[in-house]
Structures are given as C-alpha cells and as structure tokens.
JSON list of C-alpha atoms in Angstrom, two decimals:
[
{"chain": "F", "resi": 1, "resn": "MET", "atom": "CA", "xyz": [-42.89, 13.87, 17.16]},
{"chain": "F", "resi": 2, "resn": "LYS", "atom": "CA", "xyz": [-42.17, 11.19, 20.59]},
{"chain": "F", "resi": 3, "resn": "LEU", "atom": "CA", "xyz": [-38.79, 9.50, 20.88]},
{"chain": "F", "resi": 4, "resn": "GLU", "atom": "CA", "xyz": [-39.64, 6.06, 21.97]},
{"chain": "F", "resi": 5, "resn": "LYS", "atom": "CA", "xyz": [-37.12, 3.87, 23.52]},
{"chain": "F", "resi": 6, "resn": "ARG", "atom": "CA", "xyz": [-35.59, 1.09, 21.33]},
{"chain": "F", "resi": 7, "resn": "GLU", "atom": "CA", "xyz": [-33.99, -1.93, 22.44]},
{"chain": "F", "resi": 8, "resn": "ILE", "atom": "CA", "xyz": [-30.56, -2.16, 21.30]},
{"chain": "F", "resi": 9, "resn": "THR", "atom": "CA", "xyz": [-28.08, -5.52, 21.73]},
{"chain": "F", "resi": 10, "resn": "LEU", "atom": "CA", "xyz": [-25.17, -7.16, 20.30]},
{"chain": "F", "resi": 11, "resn": "ASN", "atom": "CA", "xyz": [-24.64, -10.22, 19.39]},
{"chain": "F", "resi": 12, "resn": "GLU", "atom": "CA", "xyz": [-21.48, -11.97, 20.09]},
{"chain": "F", "resi": 13, "resn": "THR", "atom": "CA", "xyz": [-19.91, -11.19, 17.01]},
{"chain": "F", "resi": 14, "resn": "ASP", "atom": "CA", "xyz": [-20.62, -7.53, 17.17]},
{"chain": "F", "resi": 15, "resn": "SER", "atom": "CA", "xyz": [-18.49, -7.61, 20.03]},
{"chain": "F", "resi": 16, "resn": "LEU", "atom": "CA", "xyz": [-16.21, -9.92, 19.35]},
{"chain": "F", "resi": 17, "resn": "LYS", "atom": "CA", "xyz": [-15.79, -7.58, 16.07]},
{"chain": "F", "resi": 18, "resn": "ASP", "atom": "CA", "xyz": [-16.06, -4.66, 18.09]},
{"chain": "F", "resi": 19, "resn": "VAL", "atom": "CA", "xyz": [-12.78, -6.42, 20.24]},
{"chain": "F", "resi": 20, "resn": "TYR", "atom": "CA", "xyz": [-10.47, -7.57, 16.57]},
{"chain": "F", "resi": 21, "resn": "TYR", "atom": "CA", "xyz": [-10.37, -4.10, 15.91]},
{"chain": "F", "resi": 22, "resn": "THR", "atom": "CA", "xyz": [-9.65, -2.44, 18.82]},
{"chain": "F", "resi": 23, "resn": "GLU", "atom": "CA", "xyz": [-6.55, -4.43, 18.68]},
{"chain": "F", "resi": 24, "resn": "LYS", "atom": "CA", "xyz": [-5.64, -3.59, 15.48]},
{"chain": "F", "resi": 25, "resn": "THR", "atom": "CA", "xyz": [-5.18, 0.27, 16.25]},
{"chain": "F", "resi": 26, "resn": "LEU", "atom": "CA", "xyz": [-3.47, -0.93, 19.29]},
{"chain": "F", "resi": 27, "resn": "LEU", "atom": "CA", "xyz": [-1.10, -2.95, 16.98]},
{"chain": "F", "resi": 28, "resn": "ARG", "atom": "CA", "xyz": [-1.08, 0.26, 14.86]},
{"chain": "F", "resi": 29, "resn": "GLU", "atom": "CA", "xyz": [-0.45, 2.81, 17.41]},
{"chain": "F", "resi": 30, "resn": "TYR", "atom": "CA", "xyz": [2.67, 0.31, 19.13]},
{"chain": "F", "resi": 31, "resn": "SER", "atom": "CA", "xyz": [3.88, -0.06, 15.46]},
{"chain": "F", "resi": 32, "resn": "ALA", "atom": "CA", "xyz": [4.00, 3.79, 14.56]},
{"chain": "F", "resi": 33, "resn": "ARG", "atom": "CA", "xyz": [5.54, 4.24, 18.16]},
{"chain": "F", "resi": 34, "resn": "LEU", "atom": "CA", "xyz": [8.23, 0.91, 17.26]},
{"chain": "F", "resi": 35, "resn": "THR", "atom": "CA", "xyz": [9.78, 2.68, 14.25]},
{"chain": "F", "resi": 36, "resn": "LEU", "atom": "CA", "xyz": [9.74, 5.96, 16.40]},
{"chain": "F", "resi": 37, "resn": "THR", "atom": "CA", "xyz": [11.47, 5.32, 19.16]},
{"chain": "F", "resi": 38, "resn": "THR", "atom": "CA", "xyz": [15.59, 4.84, 19.59]},
{"chain": "F", "resi": 39, "resn": "CYS", "atom": "CA", "xyz": [15.44, 3.19, 23.43]},
{"chain": "F", "resi": 40, "resn": "GLN", "atom": "CA", "xyz": [15.93, -0.21, 23.29]},
{"chain": "F", "resi": 41, "resn": "GLU", "atom": "CA", "xyz": [14.25, -0.95, 26.65]},
{"chain": "F", "resi": 42, "resn": "THR", "atom": "CA", "xyz": [10.69, 0.42, 24.39]},
{"chain": "F", "resi": 43, "resn": "LYS", "atom": "CA", "xyz": [11.10, -1.32, 21.90]},
{"chain": "F", "resi": 44, "resn": "HIS", "atom": "CA", "xyz": [12.05, -4.76, 23.47]},
{"chain": "F", "resi": 45, "resn": "GLU", "atom": "CA", "xyz": [8.25, -3.65, 25.04]},
{"chain": "F", "resi": 46, "resn": "LEU", "atom": "CA", "xyz": [6.61, -2.25, 22.14]},
{"chain": "F", "resi": 47, "resn": "SER", "atom": "CA", "xyz": [7.84, -5.60, 20.12]},
{"chain": "F", "resi": 48, "resn": "ALA", "atom": "CA", "xyz": [6.23, -7.74, 23.35]},
{"chain": "F", "resi": 49, "resn": "LEU", "atom": "CA", "xyz": [3.13, -5.56, 23.64]},
{"chain": "F", "resi": 50, "resn": "ILE", "atom": "CA", "xyz": [3.05, -5.85, 19.90]},
{"chain": "F", "resi": 51, "resn": "GLU", "atom": "CA", "xyz": [2.94, -9.68, 20.21]},
{"chain": "F", "resi": 52, "resn": "GLU", "atom": "CA", "xyz": [0.00, -9.90, 22.62]},
{"chain": "F", "resi": 53, "resn": "VAL", "atom": "CA", "xyz": [-2.26, -8.26, 20.76]},
{"chain": "F", "resi": 54, "resn": "THR", "atom": "CA", "xyz": [-1.43, -10.12, 17.67]},
{"chain": "F", "resi": 55, "resn": "SER", "atom": "CA", "xyz": [-2.62, -12.94, 19.24]},
{"chain": "F", "resi": 56, "resn": "ASP", "atom": "CA", "xyz": [-5.46, -11.62, 20.69]},
{"chain": "F", "resi": 57, "resn": "MET", "atom": "CA", "xyz": [-6.58, -10.80, 17.40]},
{"chain": "F", "resi": 58, "resn": "GLU", "atom": "CA", "xyz": [-6.11, -14.11, 16.46]},
{"chain": "F", "resi": 59, "resn": "LYS", "atom": "CA", "xyz": [-7.85, -15.31, 19.45]},
{"chain": "F", "resi": 60, "resn": "ALA", "atom": "CA", "xyz": [-10.55, -13.00, 18.56]},
{"chain": "F", "resi": 61, "resn": "GLU", "atom": "CA", "xyz": [-10.54, -14.29, 14.88]},
{"chain": "F", "resi": 62, "resn": "ASN", "atom": "CA", "xyz": [-10.83, -17.74, 15.30]},
{"chain": "F", "resi": 63, "resn": "LEU", "atom": "CA", "xyz": [-14.11, -16.68, 18.29]},
{"chain": "F", "resi": 64, "resn": "MET", "atom": "CA", "xyz": [-15.23, -14.83, 15.11]},
{"chain": "F", "resi": 65, "resn": "GLN", "atom": "CA", "xyz": [-15.43, -17.61, 12.26]},
{"chain": "F", "resi": 66, "resn": "LYS", "atom": "CA", "xyz": [-16.84, -20.19, 15.39]},
{"chain": "F", "resi": 67, "resn": "SER", "atom": "CA", "xyz": [-19.57, -17.63, 16.03]},
{"chain": "F", "resi": 68, "resn": "ALA", "atom": "CA", "xyz": [-20.45, -17.08, 12.31]},
{"chain": "F", "resi": 69, "resn": "LYS", "atom": "CA", "xyz": [-20.73, -20.95, 11.80]},
{"chain": "F", "resi": 70, "resn": "ASN", "atom": "CA", "xyz": [-23.05, -21.02, 15.54]},
{"chain": "F", "resi": 71, "resn": "THR", "atom": "CA", "xyz": [-25.72, -18.59, 14.05]},
{"chain": "F", "resi": 72, "resn": "ALA", "atom": "CA", "xyz": [-25.99, -20.18, 10.26]},
{"chain": "F", "resi": 73, "resn": "LEU", "atom": "CA", "xyz": [-25.93, -23.43, 12.22]},
{"chain": "F", "resi": 74, "resn": "ILE", "atom": "CA", "xyz": [-29.37, -22.22, 14.14]},
{"chain": "F", "resi": 75, "resn": "GLY", "atom": "CA", "xyz": [-30.96, -20.04, 11.19]},
{"chain": "F", "resi": 76, "resn": "GLY", "atom": "CA", "xyz": [-29.82, -16.37, 12.85]}
]
C-alpha cells in the first residue's frame, strides 16, 4: 500500500472558525476562573480578559460572515 502526499489547504473561513473556537475556549476558562477566585485584583484582570476575548470573537464572527459572502459571490 502506497501512501501519497496530499496537500492540505485551509481557506480563510476555516482559519477564522479556528480562531473563533479558540477564543470561545478561552472565554470558558476565564469565566470558570472568575467564579472560583476571591482576589479582587484577579477578578478585575479576568474581567478585562473576558472583555478582550468577546471583542475578538465578535471580530472573528464578522470576518467569517464577510468571508462567507465573498465566497458565495465568487462561486466557491
């Protein structure tokens, strides 16, 4: 049995989905830690990180929508 080399390419939408789901995982982790911590300084830091992650998720979602529209327009 002969194995062949295959070229694997990710398109823009796939890459953006990866970013989105990575950010979603971070959001879950930060939220879990926020509920467990009692230190106010840590709570403030985690809250800031959560805001940053949600902003990044929103940007990735908007880019995914634009990418999907562009792909549909060019027939891909």
